[in-house]
Short mmCIF file of C-alpha atoms in Angstrom, two decimals:
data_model
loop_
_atom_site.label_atom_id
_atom_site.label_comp_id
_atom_site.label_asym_id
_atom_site.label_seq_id
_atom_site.Cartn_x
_atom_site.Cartn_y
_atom_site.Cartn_z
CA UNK A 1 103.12 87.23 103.11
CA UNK A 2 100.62 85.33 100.67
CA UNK A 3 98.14 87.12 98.66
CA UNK A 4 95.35 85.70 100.48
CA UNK A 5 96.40 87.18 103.94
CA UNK A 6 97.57 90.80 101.98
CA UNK A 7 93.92 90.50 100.04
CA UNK A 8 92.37 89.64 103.28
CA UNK A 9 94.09 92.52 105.34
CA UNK A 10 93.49 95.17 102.49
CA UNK A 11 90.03 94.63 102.59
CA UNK A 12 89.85 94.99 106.76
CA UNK A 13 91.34 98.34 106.07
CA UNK A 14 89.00 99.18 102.81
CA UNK A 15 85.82 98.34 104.77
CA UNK A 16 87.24 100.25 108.12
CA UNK A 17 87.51 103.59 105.48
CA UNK A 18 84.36 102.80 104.22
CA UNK A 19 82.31 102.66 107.64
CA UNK A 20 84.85 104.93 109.52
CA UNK A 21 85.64 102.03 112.09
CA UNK A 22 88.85 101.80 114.33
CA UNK A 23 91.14 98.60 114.48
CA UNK A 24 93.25 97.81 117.35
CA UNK A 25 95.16 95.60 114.35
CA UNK A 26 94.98 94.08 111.18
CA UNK A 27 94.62 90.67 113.09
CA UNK A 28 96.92 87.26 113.26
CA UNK A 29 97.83 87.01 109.58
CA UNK A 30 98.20 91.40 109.65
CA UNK A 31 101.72 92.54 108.08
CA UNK A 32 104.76 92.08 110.12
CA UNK A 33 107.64 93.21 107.80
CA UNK A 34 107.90 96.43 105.62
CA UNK A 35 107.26 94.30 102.56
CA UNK A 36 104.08 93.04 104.14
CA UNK A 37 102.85 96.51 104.74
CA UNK A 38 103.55 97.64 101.29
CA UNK A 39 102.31 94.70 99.77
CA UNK A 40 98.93 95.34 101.79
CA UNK A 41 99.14 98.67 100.75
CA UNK A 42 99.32 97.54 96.97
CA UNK A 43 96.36 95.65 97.68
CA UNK A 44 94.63 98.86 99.19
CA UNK A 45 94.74 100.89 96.21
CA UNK A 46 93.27 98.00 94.32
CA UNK A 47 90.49 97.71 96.23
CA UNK A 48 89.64 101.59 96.22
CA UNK A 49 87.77 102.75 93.48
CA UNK A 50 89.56 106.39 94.02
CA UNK A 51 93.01 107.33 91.93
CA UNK A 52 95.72 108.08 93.02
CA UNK A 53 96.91 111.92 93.13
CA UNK A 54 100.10 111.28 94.36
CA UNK A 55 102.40 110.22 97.48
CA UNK A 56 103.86 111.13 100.88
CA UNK A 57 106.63 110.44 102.34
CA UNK A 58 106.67 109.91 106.15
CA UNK A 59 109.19 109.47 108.85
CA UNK A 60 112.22 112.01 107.35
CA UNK A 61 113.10 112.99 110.97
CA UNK A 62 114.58 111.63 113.50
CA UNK A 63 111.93 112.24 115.71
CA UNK A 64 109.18 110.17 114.16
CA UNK A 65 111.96 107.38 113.53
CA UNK A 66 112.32 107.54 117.01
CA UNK A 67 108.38 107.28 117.78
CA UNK A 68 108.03 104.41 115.22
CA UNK A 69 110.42 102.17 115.22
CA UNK A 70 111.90 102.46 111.92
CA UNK A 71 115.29 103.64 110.94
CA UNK A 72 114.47 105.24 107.42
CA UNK A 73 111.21 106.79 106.14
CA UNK A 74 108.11 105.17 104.64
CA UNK A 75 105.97 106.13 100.98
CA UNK A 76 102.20 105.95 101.11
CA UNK A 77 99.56 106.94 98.51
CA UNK A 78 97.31 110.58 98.62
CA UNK A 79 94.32 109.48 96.72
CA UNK A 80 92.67 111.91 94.78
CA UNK A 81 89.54 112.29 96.70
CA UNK A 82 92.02 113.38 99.82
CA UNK A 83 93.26 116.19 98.11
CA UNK A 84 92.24 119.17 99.07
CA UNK A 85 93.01 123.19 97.71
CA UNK A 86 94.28 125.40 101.14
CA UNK A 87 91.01 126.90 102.70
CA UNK A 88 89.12 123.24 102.80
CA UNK A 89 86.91 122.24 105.71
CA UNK A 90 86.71 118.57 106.57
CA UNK A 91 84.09 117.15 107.85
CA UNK A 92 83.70 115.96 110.93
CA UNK A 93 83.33 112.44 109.77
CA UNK A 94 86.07 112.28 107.14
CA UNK A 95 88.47 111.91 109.65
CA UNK A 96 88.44 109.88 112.90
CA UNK A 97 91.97 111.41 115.12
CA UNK A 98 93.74 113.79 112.15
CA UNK A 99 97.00 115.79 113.28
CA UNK A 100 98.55 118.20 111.08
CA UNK A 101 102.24 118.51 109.53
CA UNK A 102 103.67 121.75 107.23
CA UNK A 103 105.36 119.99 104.46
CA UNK A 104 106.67 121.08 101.25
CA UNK A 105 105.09 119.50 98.07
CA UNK A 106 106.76 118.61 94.56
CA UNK A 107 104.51 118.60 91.24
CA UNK A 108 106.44 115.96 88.59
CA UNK A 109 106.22 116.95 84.88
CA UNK A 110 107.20 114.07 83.61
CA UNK A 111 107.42 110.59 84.83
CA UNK A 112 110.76 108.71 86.97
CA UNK A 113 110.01 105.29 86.26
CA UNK A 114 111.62 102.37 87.60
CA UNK A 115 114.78 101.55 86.76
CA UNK A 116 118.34 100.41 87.57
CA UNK A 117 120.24 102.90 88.43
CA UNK A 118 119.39 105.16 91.54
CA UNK A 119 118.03 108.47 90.85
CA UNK A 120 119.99 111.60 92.43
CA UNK A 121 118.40 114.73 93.70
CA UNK A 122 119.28 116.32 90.36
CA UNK A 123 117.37 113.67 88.97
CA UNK A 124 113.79 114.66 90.43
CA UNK A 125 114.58 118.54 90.32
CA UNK A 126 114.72 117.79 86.86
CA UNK A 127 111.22 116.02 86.37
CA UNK A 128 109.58 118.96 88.60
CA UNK A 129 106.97 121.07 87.49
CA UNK A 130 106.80 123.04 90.37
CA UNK A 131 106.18 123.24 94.48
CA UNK A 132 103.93 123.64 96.87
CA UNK A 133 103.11 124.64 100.46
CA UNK A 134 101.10 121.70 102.08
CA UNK A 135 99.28 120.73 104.94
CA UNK A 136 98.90 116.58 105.13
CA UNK A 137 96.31 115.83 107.25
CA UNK A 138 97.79 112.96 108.96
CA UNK A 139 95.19 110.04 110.26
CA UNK A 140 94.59 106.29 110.48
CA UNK A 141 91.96 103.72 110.41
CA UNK A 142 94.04 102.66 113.70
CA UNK A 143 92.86 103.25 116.92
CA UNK A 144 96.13 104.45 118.37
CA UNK A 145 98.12 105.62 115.97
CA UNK A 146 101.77 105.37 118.43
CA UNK A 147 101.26 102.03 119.31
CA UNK A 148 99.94 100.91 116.21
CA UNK A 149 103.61 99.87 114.22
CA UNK A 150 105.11 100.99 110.88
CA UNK A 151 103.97 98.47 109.32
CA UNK A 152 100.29 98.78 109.95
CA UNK A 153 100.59 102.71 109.12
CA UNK A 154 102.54 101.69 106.08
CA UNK A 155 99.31 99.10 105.22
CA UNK A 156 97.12 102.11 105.64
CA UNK A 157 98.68 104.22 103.02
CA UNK A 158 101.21 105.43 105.50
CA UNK A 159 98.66 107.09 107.82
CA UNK A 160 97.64 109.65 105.35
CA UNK A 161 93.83 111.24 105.93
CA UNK A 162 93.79 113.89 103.45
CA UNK A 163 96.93 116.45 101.81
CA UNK A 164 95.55 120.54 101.29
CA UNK A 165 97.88 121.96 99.05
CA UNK A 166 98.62 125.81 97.96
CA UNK A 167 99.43 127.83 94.77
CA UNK A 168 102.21 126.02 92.59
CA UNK A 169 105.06 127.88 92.32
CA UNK A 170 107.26 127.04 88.83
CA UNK A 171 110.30 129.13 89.31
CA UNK A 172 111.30 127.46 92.11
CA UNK A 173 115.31 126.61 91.81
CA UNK A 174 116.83 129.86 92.81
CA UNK A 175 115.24 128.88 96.74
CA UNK A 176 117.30 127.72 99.14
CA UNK A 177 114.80 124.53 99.88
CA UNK A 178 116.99 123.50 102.98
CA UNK A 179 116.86 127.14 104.68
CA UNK A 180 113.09 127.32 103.75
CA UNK A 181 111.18 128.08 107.09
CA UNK A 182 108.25 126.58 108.29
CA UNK A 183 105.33 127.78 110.57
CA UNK A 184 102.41 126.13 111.71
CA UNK A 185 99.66 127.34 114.04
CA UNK A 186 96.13 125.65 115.59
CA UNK A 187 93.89 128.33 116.21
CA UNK A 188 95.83 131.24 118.37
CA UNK A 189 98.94 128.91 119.02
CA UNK A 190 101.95 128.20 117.16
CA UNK A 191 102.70 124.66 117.72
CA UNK A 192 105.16 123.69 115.59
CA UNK A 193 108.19 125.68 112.75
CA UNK A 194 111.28 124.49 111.26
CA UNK A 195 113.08 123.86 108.10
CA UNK A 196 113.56 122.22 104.92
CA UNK A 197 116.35 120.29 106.12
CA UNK A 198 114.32 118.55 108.57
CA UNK A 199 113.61 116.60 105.80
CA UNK A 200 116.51 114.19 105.51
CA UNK A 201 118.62 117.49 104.68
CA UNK A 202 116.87 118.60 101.56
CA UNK A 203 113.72 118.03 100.93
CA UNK A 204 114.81 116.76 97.35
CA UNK A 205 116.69 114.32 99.25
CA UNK A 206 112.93 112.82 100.27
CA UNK A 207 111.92 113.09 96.85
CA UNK A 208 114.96 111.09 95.57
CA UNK A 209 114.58 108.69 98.14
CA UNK A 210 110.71 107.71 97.21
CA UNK A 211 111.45 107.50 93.35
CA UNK A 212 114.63 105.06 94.62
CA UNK A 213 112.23 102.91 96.92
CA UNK A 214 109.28 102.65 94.36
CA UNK A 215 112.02 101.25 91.81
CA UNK A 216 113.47 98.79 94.42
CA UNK A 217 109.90 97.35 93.82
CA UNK A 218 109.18 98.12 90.70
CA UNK A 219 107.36 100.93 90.60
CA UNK A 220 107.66 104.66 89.49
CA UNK A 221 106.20 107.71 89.81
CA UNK A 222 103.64 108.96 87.20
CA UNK A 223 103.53 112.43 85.41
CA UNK A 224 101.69 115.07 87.15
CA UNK A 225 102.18 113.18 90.65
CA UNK A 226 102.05 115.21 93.85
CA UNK A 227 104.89 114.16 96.34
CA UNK A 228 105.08 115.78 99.97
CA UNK A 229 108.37 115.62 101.28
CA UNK A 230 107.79 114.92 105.03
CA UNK A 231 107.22 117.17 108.23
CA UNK A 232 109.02 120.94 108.36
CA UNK A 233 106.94 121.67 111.29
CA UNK A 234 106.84 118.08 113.58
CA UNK A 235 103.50 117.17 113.85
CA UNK A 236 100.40 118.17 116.18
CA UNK A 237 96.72 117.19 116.68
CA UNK A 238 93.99 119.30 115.00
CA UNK A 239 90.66 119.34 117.27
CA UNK A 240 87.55 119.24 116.00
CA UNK A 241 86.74 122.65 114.76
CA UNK A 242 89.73 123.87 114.52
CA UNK A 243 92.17 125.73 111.61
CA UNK A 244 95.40 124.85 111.47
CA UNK A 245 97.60 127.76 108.94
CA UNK A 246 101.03 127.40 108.08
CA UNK A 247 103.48 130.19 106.77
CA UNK A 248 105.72 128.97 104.31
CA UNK A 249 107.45 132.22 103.78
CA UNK A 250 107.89 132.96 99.88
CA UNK A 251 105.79 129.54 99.14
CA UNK A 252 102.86 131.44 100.51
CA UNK A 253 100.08 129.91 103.24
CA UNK A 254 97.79 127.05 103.80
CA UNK A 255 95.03 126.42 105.99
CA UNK A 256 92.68 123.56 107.08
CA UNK A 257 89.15 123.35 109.30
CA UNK A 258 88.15 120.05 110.69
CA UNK A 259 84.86 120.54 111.59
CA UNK A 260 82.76 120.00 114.83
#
């Protein structure tokens, strides 16, 4: 893909956040391989005057592998004016069709750069801070967000609408991350629970896996970035004026209001 038609495609997306249109696509010269997406991506984050807080990682199960297409999981940028502290309400207009997912969230405390040689789980438990319980809010300038492709969700910062994160918790390595259950309720009904290991096994797994990809194009992950793993829970659509809680047992709880 030329820099004219990822320039060109960035700034479809940039103007559809700005005036909170839906596509149907990016159009004839759109992405078509995973290195078009991210390279439309790249040219996102350019273009947006926000920072950027951190990443998710999306499609570590099965499931959404399954729904997308794609036989391995995909990065996109949280920008910093998307994160949100548990107890946020969204407005109505922020958003255009958000679902939710209960993910688990690691804060770096020092930098994994790119480099040569593949980083190992005990390679990013090493860099982390700390964790958190998370809700990402999971939307897309798209107008249907199954049929839209990977590689247009990957363009749009890999679907991501917002991330509302809980307390960080430091002493973290004596928990049994894989076992780690997950609740998540919309208003009075529990919609979705599981475990860590829906995450590619581990959620440090995930983590290891982003800082690997980023380096296969040279690019790392800064100090003090915010990294959710993937969906514990499966994911679920959040009406308008509705809260959607999840329990993260000894992580604590988060909670989210779109509003009417």
């Amino acid at each position: 893909m030329d820099r004219a038609a990822a320039s060109q495609a960035a700034s479809t997306l940039h103007r559809a956040r700005a005036q909170g249109l839906l596509l149907d696509d990016l159009g004839p010269n759109g992405p078509v391989t995973l290195a078009d997406a991210y390279e439309v991506q790249d040219e996102l984050a350019e273009l947006t005057a926000d920072t950027v807080a951190g990443w998710k990682i999306g499609c570590t199960g099965a499931a959404a592998q399954e729904l997308l297409g794609v036989p391995h999981p995909f990065g996109g940028r949280v920008f910093t004016g998307h994160l949100l502290e548990s107890g946020a309400a969204v407005a109505a207009s922020a958003l255009q069709h958000p679902a939710v997912e209960g993910e688990i969230v690691f804060e770096l405390a020092s930098e994994l750069p790119a480099r040569s040689e593949p980083y190992t789980p005990t390679d990013v438990a090493a860099a982390t801070r700390g964790i958190r319980p998370a809700i990402e809010l999971v939307d897309t300038r798209f107008a249907d967000l199954t049929t839209a492709g990977a590689v247009n969700l990957i363009a749009d910062v890999g679907a991501n609408g917002g991330l509302v994160v809980g307390d960080l918790l430091s002493n973290w390595t004596d928990l049994d991350l894989a076992a780690l259950e997950v609740t998540m309720a919309v208003g009075d009904e529990m919609v979705g629970q599981g475990t860590g290991a829906d995450v590619l096994g581990h959620p440090l797994e995930a983590l290891a896996w982003l800082a690997n990809d980023l380096s296969c194009r040279g690019q790392g992950l800064a100090a003090g970035a915010l990294v959710s793993t993937g969906t514990c829970t499966q994911v679920a659509p959040l009406p308008p004026g509705a809260t959607a809680v999840t329990d993260h047992g000894p992580l604590g709880s988060v909670e989210v209001t779109w509003l009417a």
